[in-house]
mmCIF file of C-alpha atoms in Angstrom:
data_model
loop_
_atom_site.group_PDB
_atom_site.id
_atom_site.type_symbol
_atom_site.label_atom_id
_atom_site.label_comp_id
_atom_site.label_asym_id
_atom_site.label_seq_id
_atom_site.Cartn_x
_atom_site.Cartn_y
_atom_site.Cartn_z
ATOM 1 C CA MET A 183 65.247 100.880 153.914
ATOM 2 C CA SER A 184 63.973 104.522 154.572
ATOM 3 C CA VAL A 185 64.182 107.053 151.590
ATOM 4 C CA TYR A 186 60.429 105.906 151.185
ATOM 5 C CA ALA A 187 60.006 108.157 154.798
ATOM 6 C CA VAL A 188 61.804 111.176 153.250
ATOM 7 C CA ASP A 189 59.555 111.181 150.735
ATOM 8 C CA LYS A 190 56.566 110.466 153.006
ATOM 9 C CA VAL A 191 57.749 113.663 155.322
ATOM 10 C CA CYS A 192 57.880 115.935 152.083
ATOM 11 C CA ARG A 193 54.667 114.557 151.006
ATOM 12 C CA ARG A 194 53.082 116.007 154.369
ATOM 13 C CA VAL A 195 54.692 118.815 153.693
ATOM 14 C CA VAL A 196 52.375 119.679 151.292
ATOM 15 C CA CYS A 197 48.926 117.232 152.233
ATOM 16 C CA GLU A 198 49.067 117.345 155.964
ATOM 17 C CA PRO A 199 47.402 120.388 157.017
ATOM 18 C CA GLY A 200 49.740 122.128 159.823
ATOM 19 C CA PHE A 201 52.562 119.648 158.983
ATOM 20 C CA ALA A 202 54.918 122.286 157.836
ATOM 21 C CA ASP A 203 54.307 124.702 160.552
ATOM 22 C CA ARG A 204 55.448 122.105 162.965
ATOM 23 C CA LEU A 205 58.810 121.678 160.643
ATOM 24 C CA ARG A 206 59.442 125.521 161.482
ATOM 25 C CA GLU A 207 58.278 125.454 165.130
ATOM 26 C CA ASP A 208 60.957 122.400 166.058
ATOM 27 C CA PRO A 209 62.234 120.691 163.120
ATOM 28 C CA GLU A 210 63.618 118.295 165.229
ATOM 29 C CA SER A 211 60.853 117.007 167.221
ATOM 30 C CA ALA A 212 59.314 117.197 164.660
ATOM 31 C CA LEU A 213 61.124 115.051 162.648
ATOM 32 C CA ARG A 214 61.666 112.903 164.987
ATOM 33 C CA ALA A 215 57.911 111.723 165.127
ATOM 34 C CA ALA A 216 58.094 110.655 161.413
ATOM 35 C CA ASN A 217 56.484 107.357 160.698
ATOM 36 C CA PRO A 218 58.332 105.171 159.447
ATOM 37 C CA PRO A 219 60.899 106.670 161.797
ATOM 38 C CA LEU A 220 63.832 108.505 159.852
ATOM 39 C CA SER A 221 67.569 107.153 160.309
ATOM 40 C CA ASP A 222 69.487 109.840 162.076
ATOM 41 C CA SER A 223 71.757 110.375 159.033
ATOM 42 C CA GLU A 224 68.316 110.764 156.737
ATOM 43 C CA ARG A 225 67.020 113.912 160.200
ATOM 44 C CA GLU A 226 70.550 115.011 160.364
ATOM 45 C CA LEU A 227 69.936 115.926 156.114
ATOM 46 C CA LEU A 228 67.086 117.266 156.138
ATOM 47 C CA LEU A 229 67.869 119.396 159.187
ATOM 48 C CA ALA A 230 70.713 120.614 157.361
ATOM 49 C CA GLY A 231 68.929 121.040 154.115
ATOM 50 C CA ASP A 232 71.109 118.928 152.314
ATOM 51 C CA VAL A 233 68.855 118.152 149.485
ATOM 52 C CA GLY A 234 71.851 116.751 146.894
ATOM 53 C CA ARG A 235 72.879 114.202 149.256
ATOM 54 C CA LEU A 236 69.179 113.509 149.604
ATOM 55 C CA GLY A 237 68.360 112.978 145.970
ATOM 56 C CA ARG A 238 71.845 111.091 145.840
ATOM 57 C CA MET A 239 70.777 108.860 148.443
ATOM 58 C CA GLY A 240 67.596 108.486 146.236
ATOM 59 C CA ALA A 241 64.564 110.385 147.467
ATOM 60 C CA ASN A 242 62.628 111.557 144.384
ATOM 61 C CA PHE A 243 63.086 115.067 143.297
ATOM 62 C CA PHE A 244 60.044 116.498 143.022
ATOM 63 C CA LEU A 245 58.920 115.739 146.673
ATOM 64 C CA LEU A 246 62.371 117.228 147.451
ATOM 65 C CA HIS A 247 61.337 120.394 145.581
ATOM 66 C CA GLN A 248 58.537 121.044 147.938
ATOM 67 C CA LEU A 249 60.823 121.828 150.506
ATOM 68 C CA GLY A 250 62.333 124.656 148.945
ATOM 69 C CA ARG A 251 58.561 125.727 147.589
ATOM 70 C CA PHE A 252 57.680 125.522 151.358
ATOM 71 C CA GLU A 253 60.591 127.826 152.490
ATOM 72 C CA LEU A 254 61.676 124.857 155.021
ATOM 73 C CA PHE A 255 64.892 124.079 156.060
ATOM 74 C CA GLY A 256 66.526 127.242 155.352
ATOM 75 C CA LEU A 257 65.683 126.552 151.885
ATOM 76 C CA THR A 258 64.292 128.552 148.851
ATOM 77 C CA LEU A 259 63.386 127.476 145.680
ATOM 78 C CA PRO A 260 66.323 129.186 144.190
ATOM 79 C CA SER A 261 68.723 127.760 146.733
ATOM 80 C CA TYR A 262 67.016 124.407 146.706
ATOM 81 C CA ALA A 263 67.831 124.392 142.867
ATOM 82 C CA GLN A 264 71.594 125.820 143.655
ATOM 83 C CA ARG A 265 72.404 122.905 145.747
ATOM 84 C CA ILE A 266 70.588 120.252 143.403
ATOM 85 C CA ARG A 267 72.652 121.641 140.127
ATOM 86 C CA THR A 268 76.076 121.880 142.711
ATOM 87 C CA GLU A 269 75.708 117.830 143.828
ATOM 88 C CA TYR A 270 75.252 117.222 140.033
ATOM 89 C CA ARG A 271 77.598 119.342 138.525
ATOM 90 C CA SER A 272 79.686 116.409 137.161
ATOM 91 C CA GLU A 273 76.738 114.516 135.268
ATOM 92 C CA ARG A 274 75.619 117.968 133.935
ATOM 93 C CA ALA A 275 78.285 118.977 132.755
ATOM 94 C CA GLY A 276 78.509 115.737 130.634
ATOM 95 C CA TRP A 277 75.166 116.459 129.732
ATOM 96 C CA ARG A 278 75.783 119.491 128.177
ATOM 97 C CA ALA A 279 78.780 117.771 126.478
ATOM 98 C CA GLY A 280 76.570 115.272 125.424
ATOM 99 C CA MET B 167 25.544 97.572 116.504
ATOM 100 C CA CYS B 168 23.529 99.285 118.295
ATOM 101 C CA ALA B 169 24.800 103.645 118.969
ATOM 102 C CA GLY B 170 24.447 104.351 122.226
ATOM 103 C CA VAL B 171 23.357 107.912 123.098
ATOM 104 C CA ALA B 172 26.730 109.261 124.692
ATOM 105 C CA GLU B 173 29.559 110.526 121.883
ATOM 106 C CA ILE B 174 32.739 111.854 122.276
ATOM 107 C CA VAL B 175 32.569 115.234 120.282
ATOM 108 C CA GLY B 176 36.050 116.340 120.797
ATOM 109 C CA ALA B 177 39.807 116.113 122.608
ATOM 110 C CA LEU B 178 42.285 118.588 123.799
ATOM 111 C CA GLY B 179 46.032 118.487 125.530
ATOM 112 C CA VAL B 180 46.971 121.397 127.234
ATOM 113 C CA PRO B 181 49.801 121.424 130.085
ATOM 114 C CA HIS B 182 49.636 122.113 133.628
ATOM 115 C CA ASN B 183 51.883 124.951 134.810
ATOM 116 C CA PRO B 184 50.576 125.982 138.039
ATOM 117 C CA PHE B 185 52.608 129.234 137.605
ATOM 118 C CA SER B 186 51.108 130.270 134.171
ATOM 119 C CA ALA B 187 47.577 129.550 136.038
ATOM 120 C CA LEU B 188 48.476 131.891 138.497
ATOM 121 C CA LEU B 189 49.521 134.628 136.511
ATOM 122 C CA VAL B 190 46.215 134.702 134.356
ATOM 123 C CA ALA B 191 44.407 134.492 138.006
ATOM 124 C CA GLN B 192 46.170 137.534 139.142
ATOM 125 C CA ASP B 193 46.110 139.582 135.868
ATOM 126 C CA ALA B 194 50.171 139.576 135.967
ATOM 127 C CA ASP B 195 52.601 140.225 133.421
ATOM 128 C CA GLY B 196 53.315 137.263 131.416
ATOM 129 C CA ALA B 197 49.455 136.276 131.829
ATOM 130 C CA ALA B 198 49.286 137.152 127.880
ATOM 131 C CA GLU B 199 50.554 134.341 126.492
ATOM 132 C CA PRO B 200 49.025 131.190 128.842
ATOM 133 C CA ARG B 201 46.188 132.838 128.402
ATOM 134 C CA ARG B 202 45.882 133.554 124.552
ATOM 135 C CA LEU B 203 47.145 129.605 124.489
ATOM 136 C CA TYR B 204 44.682 128.713 126.613
ATOM 137 C CA GLY B 205 42.118 130.809 124.889
ATOM 138 C CA ALA B 206 43.010 129.449 121.957
ATOM 139 C CA VAL B 207 41.828 126.048 122.827
ATOM 140 C CA ALA B 208 39.294 126.824 125.064
ATOM 141 C CA GLU B 209 37.672 128.193 121.693
ATOM 142 C CA HIS B 210 37.035 124.929 120.540
ATOM 143 C CA LEU B 211 36.218 123.514 123.985
ATOM 144 C CA HIS B 212 32.924 125.688 124.093
ATOM 145 C CA ALA B 213 32.288 125.068 120.536
ATOM 146 C CA MET B 214 32.035 121.400 121.407
ATOM 147 C CA ARG B 215 28.910 122.067 124.209
ATOM 148 C CA PRO B 216 30.031 119.338 126.208
ATOM 149 C CA ASP B 217 28.492 117.938 129.203
ATOM 150 C CA THR B 218 31.615 115.794 130.426
ATOM 151 C CA LEU B 219 34.912 116.299 130.245
ATOM 152 C CA ILE B 220 37.029 113.187 131.211
ATOM 153 C CA VAL B 221 40.336 114.303 132.148
ATOM 154 C CA PHE B 222 44.001 112.247 131.736
ATOM 155 C CA THR B 223 46.080 113.317 134.332
ATOM 156 C CA THR B 224 48.969 112.519 136.561
ATOM 157 C CA ASP B 225 48.688 112.523 140.437
ATOM 158 C CA HIS B 226 51.707 114.759 141.771
ATOM 159 C CA TYR B 227 52.355 112.682 144.943
ATOM 160 C CA ASN B 228 48.833 114.418 146.391
ATOM 161 C CA LEU B 229 46.405 111.882 146.166
ATOM 162 C CA PHE B 230 48.048 108.298 146.397
ATOM 163 C CA PHE B 231 51.398 107.930 147.864
ATOM 164 C CA GLU B 232 50.932 105.517 150.964
ATOM 165 C CA LEU B 233 47.671 103.323 150.817
ATOM 166 C CA SER B 234 48.152 102.307 146.839
ATOM 167 C CA VAL B 235 49.758 103.672 143.776
ATOM 168 C CA PRO B 236 47.162 102.358 141.438
ATOM 169 C CA ILE B 237 48.578 102.234 137.932
ATOM 170 C CA PHE B 238 45.228 103.354 136.485
ATOM 171 C CA ALA B 239 42.464 104.569 138.496
ATOM 172 C CA ILE B 240 39.260 106.580 137.980
ATOM 173 C CA GLY B 241 37.164 108.949 140.221
ATOM 174 C CA VAL B 242 33.645 107.796 140.742
ATOM 175 C CA ALA B 243 32.954 110.604 143.883
ATOM 176 C CA GLU B 244 29.604 112.703 143.022
ATOM 177 C CA SER B 245 31.329 116.013 143.269
ATOM 178 C CA THR B 246 35.010 117.242 144.139
ATOM 179 C CA SER B 247 37.490 119.975 144.768
ATOM 180 C CA GLY B 248 40.443 121.712 144.345
ATOM 181 C CA PRO B 249 43.547 122.769 144.419
ATOM 182 C CA SER B 250 44.857 120.491 147.338
ATOM 183 C CA ASP B 251 48.358 121.443 146.551
ATOM 184 C CA TYR B 252 48.366 125.418 145.174
ATOM 185 C CA PRO B 253 46.553 126.995 147.750
ATOM 186 C CA MET B 254 47.682 130.366 145.896
ATOM 187 C CA LEU B 255 45.565 129.224 143.041
ATOM 188 C CA PRO B 256 41.841 129.494 142.654
ATOM 189 C CA HIS B 257 39.827 126.789 144.290
ATOM 190 C CA TYR B 258 37.010 125.221 142.382
ATOM 191 C CA ASP B 259 34.352 122.966 143.771
ATOM 192 C CA VAL B 260 33.268 120.373 140.399
ATOM 193 C CA ALA B 261 30.972 118.246 139.396
ATOM 194 C CA VAL B 262 31.582 114.553 139.009
ATOM 195 C CA ASP B 263 29.973 112.567 136.523
ATOM 196 C CA ALA B 264 29.652 109.306 139.157
ATOM 197 C CA VAL B 265 27.264 107.710 136.443
ATOM 198 C CA LEU B 266 28.942 107.800 133.464
ATOM 199 C CA ALA B 267 32.043 107.061 135.672
ATOM 200 C CA LYS B 268 31.180 104.009 137.131
ATOM 201 C CA GLN B 269 29.925 102.514 133.512
ATOM 202 C CA ILE B 270 33.513 103.263 132.286
ATOM 203 C CA GLN B 271 35.035 101.881 135.137
ATOM 204 C CA THR B 272 32.858 98.496 134.978
ATOM 205 C CA ALA B 273 33.175 98.544 130.720
ATOM 206 C CA VAL B 274 36.756 98.567 131.254
ATOM 207 C CA VAL B 275 37.539 95.959 134.044
ATOM 208 C CA ASP B 276 35.286 93.462 131.664
ATOM 209 C CA ASP B 277 37.589 94.184 128.747
ATOM 210 C CA GLY B 278 40.646 93.251 130.832
ATOM 211 C CA PHE B 279 42.059 97.075 132.169
ATOM 212 C CA ASP B 280 41.899 96.884 135.891
ATOM 213 C CA VAL B 281 41.472 100.341 136.472
ATOM 214 C CA GLY B 282 40.921 101.230 140.805
ATOM 215 C CA MET B 283 38.276 103.712 141.473
ATOM 216 C CA SER B 284 38.759 106.166 144.146
ATOM 217 C CA GLN B 285 34.850 107.455 146.173
ATOM 218 C CA GLU B 286 37.278 110.198 147.773
ATOM 219 C CA PHE B 287 39.579 112.308 146.422
ATOM 220 C CA GLU B 288 40.902 116.072 145.812
ATOM 221 C CA LEU B 289 41.603 117.510 142.917
ATOM 222 C CA ASP B 290 45.506 118.676 142.042
ATOM 223 C CA HIS B 291 46.232 121.759 140.394
ATOM 224 C CA THR B 292 46.683 119.454 137.266
ATOM 225 C CA ILE B 293 43.227 119.580 136.684
ATOM 226 C CA THR B 294 42.195 122.678 138.354
ATOM 227 C CA ALA B 295 44.690 125.554 136.837
ATOM 228 C CA PRO B 296 44.112 124.233 133.438
ATOM 229 C CA LEU B 297 40.390 123.930 133.491
ATOM 230 C CA GLY B 298 39.655 127.038 135.745
ATOM 231 C CA VAL B 299 41.069 128.906 132.847
ATOM 232 C CA MET B 300 39.488 127.318 130.220
ATOM 233 C CA ILE B 301 36.015 127.073 132.478
ATOM 234 C CA PRO B 302 36.396 129.713 135.033
ATOM 235 C CA ARG B 303 32.608 128.885 136.431
ATOM 236 C CA MET B 304 33.625 125.518 136.010
ATOM 237 C CA ASP B 305 29.693 124.663 134.983
ATOM 238 C CA VAL B 306 31.062 120.783 133.237
ATOM 239 C CA SER B 307 31.243 117.191 135.521
ATOM 240 C CA ILE B 308 34.087 115.864 134.782
ATOM 241 C CA VAL B 309 35.723 111.747 135.092
ATOM 242 C CA PRO B 310 39.081 112.041 135.789
ATOM 243 C CA LEU B 311 41.410 109.602 135.334
ATOM 244 C CA TRP B 312 44.882 109.117 136.691
ATOM 245 C CA ILE B 313 47.543 107.527 135.276
ATOM 246 C CA SER B 314 51.092 107.256 137.173
ATOM 247 C CA THR B 315 53.319 108.230 134.852
ATOM 248 C CA SER B 316 55.795 109.654 137.235
ATOM 249 C CA MET B 317 56.785 106.800 139.641
ATOM 250 C CA ARG B 318 57.908 103.390 138.682
ATOM 251 C CA PRO B 319 56.641 100.882 137.503
ATOM 252 C CA ILE B 320 54.916 103.164 134.727
ATOM 253 C CA PRO B 321 52.751 102.086 131.622
ATOM 254 C CA SER B 322 53.271 101.727 128.337
ATOM 255 C CA ALA B 323 52.375 103.980 125.741
ATOM 256 C CA ARG B 324 50.607 101.226 124.037
ATOM 257 C CA ARG B 325 49.123 99.830 126.800
ATOM 258 C CA CYS B 326 47.534 103.672 127.178
ATOM 259 C CA TYR B 327 46.337 104.003 124.029
ATOM 260 C CA ALA B 328 44.767 100.921 124.482
ATOM 261 C CA LEU B 329 42.757 102.505 127.240
ATOM 262 C CA GLY B 330 41.821 105.331 126.017
ATOM 263 C CA SER B 331 40.299 102.738 123.281
ATOM 264 C CA ALA B 332 38.379 100.470 126.034
ATOM 265 C CA ILE B 333 37.355 104.313 127.888
ATOM 266 C CA ARG B 334 36.043 105.463 123.959
ATOM 267 C CA GLY B 335 33.823 102.271 123.353
ATOM 268 C CA ALA B 336 32.735 102.247 126.797
ATOM 269 C CA VAL B 337 31.149 105.385 126.545
ATOM 270 C CA GLU B 338 29.756 104.627 123.099
ATOM 271 C CA ARG B 339 27.646 101.753 125.138
ATOM 272 C CA SER B 340 26.407 104.099 127.195
ATOM 273 C CA PRO B 341 22.794 104.861 127.256
ATOM 274 C CA LEU B 342 23.108 108.202 128.668
ATOM 275 C CA ASP B 343 22.800 111.215 127.386
ATOM 276 C CA ARG B 344 26.121 112.791 127.318
ATOM 277 C CA ARG B 345 28.344 115.384 125.160
ATOM 278 C CA VAL B 346 32.040 114.425 126.040
ATOM 279 C CA ALA B 347 35.281 115.683 125.704
ATOM 280 C CA VAL B 348 38.102 114.410 126.249
ATOM 281 C CA VAL B 349 41.373 116.697 127.880
ATOM 282 C CA ALA B 350 44.639 115.378 128.393
ATOM 283 C CA SER B 351 46.980 116.967 130.940
ATOM 284 C CA GLY B 352 50.564 116.767 131.114
ATOM 285 C CA ALA B 353 53.774 118.281 129.317
ATOM 286 C CA PHE B 354 56.180 115.981 127.001
ATOM 287 C CA SER B 355 59.276 117.058 128.214
ATOM 288 C CA PHE B 356 59.783 118.819 131.776
ATOM 289 C CA GLU B 357 62.046 118.319 134.944
ATOM 290 C CA VAL B 358 60.562 119.940 138.362
ATOM 291 C CA GLY B 359 63.317 119.994 141.203
ATOM 292 C CA GLY B 360 66.296 117.044 139.507
ATOM 293 C CA PRO B 361 69.512 117.154 137.993
ATOM 294 C CA ARG B 362 68.288 118.240 135.003
ATOM 295 C CA MET B 363 66.627 121.515 135.410
ATOM 296 C CA SER B 364 67.950 124.494 133.839
ATOM 297 C CA GLU B 365 70.718 126.626 135.124
ATOM 298 C CA ASP B 366 68.515 129.136 136.073
ATOM 299 C CA SER B 367 64.722 128.140 137.339
ATOM 300 C CA HIS B 368 64.136 124.527 139.842
ATOM 301 C CA VAL B 369 61.986 123.174 136.695
ATOM 302 C CA GLY B 370 64.107 122.511 132.863
ATOM 303 C CA VAL B 371 62.960 120.458 129.458
ATOM 304 C CA PRO B 372 65.511 118.399 129.174
ATOM 305 C CA ALA B 373 64.918 116.747 125.567
ATOM 306 C CA PRO B 374 63.485 119.735 123.563
ATOM 307 C CA GLU B 375 64.288 117.959 120.336
ATOM 308 C CA TRP B 376 61.668 114.779 121.682
ATOM 309 C CA ALA B 377 58.846 117.756 123.183
ATOM 310 C CA LEU B 378 59.440 119.421 119.251
ATOM 311 C CA ARG B 379 58.715 115.834 117.590
ATOM 312 C CA VAL B 380 55.821 114.916 119.295
ATOM 313 C CA THR B 381 54.327 117.892 118.672
ATOM 314 C CA GLU B 382 55.575 117.287 114.352
ATOM 315 C CA LEU B 383 53.749 113.936 115.429
ATOM 316 C CA LEU B 384 50.639 115.065 116.579
ATOM 317 C CA ALA B 385 50.131 118.205 113.924
ATOM 318 C CA ALA B 386 50.414 115.375 111.320
ATOM 319 C CA GLY B 387 48.289 112.853 113.051
ATOM 320 C CA ASP B 388 50.766 109.987 112.896
ATOM 321 C CA ILE B 389 49.452 108.654 115.900
ATOM 322 C CA GLU B 390 51.232 104.894 115.570
ATOM 323 C CA ALA B 391 54.718 106.971 115.872
ATOM 324 C CA LEU B 392 53.610 108.638 118.663
ATOM 325 C CA ILE B 393 53.271 105.330 120.333
ATOM 326 C CA SER B 394 56.610 103.641 118.690
ATOM 327 C CA GLU B 395 58.759 106.300 119.571
ATOM 328 C CA THR B 396 57.424 106.654 123.528
ATOM 329 C CA THR B 397 59.651 104.352 124.662
ATOM 330 C CA PRO B 398 61.104 103.668 128.281
ATOM 331 C CA ALA B 399 64.318 105.065 127.248
ATOM 332 C CA GLN B 400 62.616 108.157 126.018
ATOM 333 C CA LEU B 401 60.153 108.347 128.640
ATOM 334 C CA ALA B 402 63.392 108.699 130.740
ATOM 335 C CA ALA B 403 65.256 111.283 129.371
ATOM 336 C CA ALA B 404 62.065 113.633 128.862
ATOM 337 C CA GLY B 405 62.246 114.313 132.734
ATOM 338 C CA ASN B 406 60.814 113.268 135.790
ATOM 339 C CA ALA B 407 57.856 114.915 134.333
ATOM 340 C CA GLY B 408 58.008 113.311 130.870
ATOM 341 C CA GLY B 409 55.335 110.832 131.377
ATOM 342 C CA GLU B 410 52.469 112.666 131.185
ATOM 343 C CA ILE B 411 52.838 112.181 127.437
ATOM 344 C CA LEU B 412 50.693 109.077 128.693
ATOM 345 C CA ASN B 413 47.945 111.349 129.685
ATOM 346 C CA TRP B 414 48.296 112.533 125.934
ATOM 347 C CA ILE B 415 48.336 109.610 124.638
ATOM 348 C CA ALA B 416 45.539 107.668 126.426
ATOM 349 C CA MET B 417 43.238 110.466 125.057
ATOM 350 C CA LEU B 418 44.247 110.427 121.803
ATOM 351 C CA GLY B 419 43.107 106.779 121.718
ATOM 352 C CA THR B 420 39.286 107.646 122.908
ATOM 353 C CA PHE B 421 38.689 108.798 118.989
ATOM 354 C CA ASP B 422 40.091 108.351 115.573
ATOM 355 C CA ALA B 423 42.962 111.685 115.991
ATOM 356 C CA GLY B 424 44.112 112.972 112.527
ATOM 357 C CA ALA B 425 44.953 116.287 112.225
ATOM 358 C CA PRO B 426 44.608 118.966 114.850
ATOM 359 C CA LEU B 427 41.999 121.854 114.800
ATOM 360 C CA PHE B 428 44.947 123.652 116.490
ATOM 361 C CA ILE B 429 47.937 122.784 117.719
ATOM 362 C CA GLU B 430 50.803 125.271 118.937
ATOM 363 C CA ALA B 431 53.944 124.423 120.693
ATOM 364 C CA GLN B 432 55.636 126.478 123.559
ATOM 365 C CA ARG B 433 59.253 125.427 123.046
ATOM 366 C CA ALA B 434 61.292 126.479 125.945
ATOM 367 C CA GLU B 435 58.445 125.087 128.109
ATOM 368 C CA GLY B 436 58.440 121.069 126.829
ATOM 369 C CA HIS B 437 55.080 120.957 125.720
ATOM 370 C CA ALA B 438 51.427 122.169 123.445
ATOM 371 C CA PHE B 439 47.982 123.094 123.594
ATOM 372 C CA ALA B 440 46.408 121.208 120.549
ATOM 373 C CA ALA B 441 42.682 120.109 120.389
ATOM 374 C CA TRP B 442 40.677 117.644 117.879
ATOM 375 C CA SER B 443 37.155 117.728 116.291
ATOM 376 C CA ALA B 444 36.232 113.905 116.862
ATOM 377 C CA ARG B 445 34.134 113.966 113.874
#
């Protein structure tokens, strides 16, 4: 039960001075120091900027989008948005038809 | 019945898109429309000559998260500053009307509303962005009232309206000499970063027809219909920021809301700007 841990990392990006810089300088170490700890797969998905999968796993989208806003893990706001749209392509088609 | 000295003189509803405030601050292309709409509301706000603004807003995960997430909380510090979350926006030091805030908290807890408090806090863009555009000198005191409208569970529309009514009672019983205006911050339908974003942005308006319906009901002064139609299912369909309508509904509980002095929707944004007299 640690999607909370992913959400907390995203919140610290905004609220904790210096944390975003540490994530840029040595992302793996900064994530390994997170408390509560991230699971191996959560850490790997964050490092890969795989926000689509993290969203599927239940991470909070508002908090996830801060990774794009602060341009972490190779993301920008446009690439963040594109990854979410791609992950939810089939649902989005249903909503448009709906 | 002995009338108090404090009185609610009017109310506003405004969105808090940080990028609109940034356009205005930078006098950039696209600043004209937010400046016009915030300006139209601000004209009414200045005419109210408020001493204190009670501001209903939604903490955007900047204040309450790890230790506690109160459903309702009031800020009782002497002063604050912000925004904490958008360093590119103008930064403001803001006075807090702590005496009134503490009176309100005591009164509404007596009334059965379990409103928590924060004694030390920063403001996020949801307060400083709209107030900064409308009151650049920030020469007014505020009482922040946070409603937890993003993280489930969220309170019901009727409960938020009742909280607004209880706050009205607290203000009207206060012996303080205060002209109080009430501000609601937020959108009616908005998605930030989630699957229902638009095709060309990280935000979107998942329920534009709902946003227009809200605007129609507000224009007609049909607050009972608004409360009835703001169901959990409707809130869920309105996007991950759509719960912010609850800030408006709480604001509407603080006075007898008839037709507004001003209301104008921005259809593509899922929100509106509005002002009411409390007389």
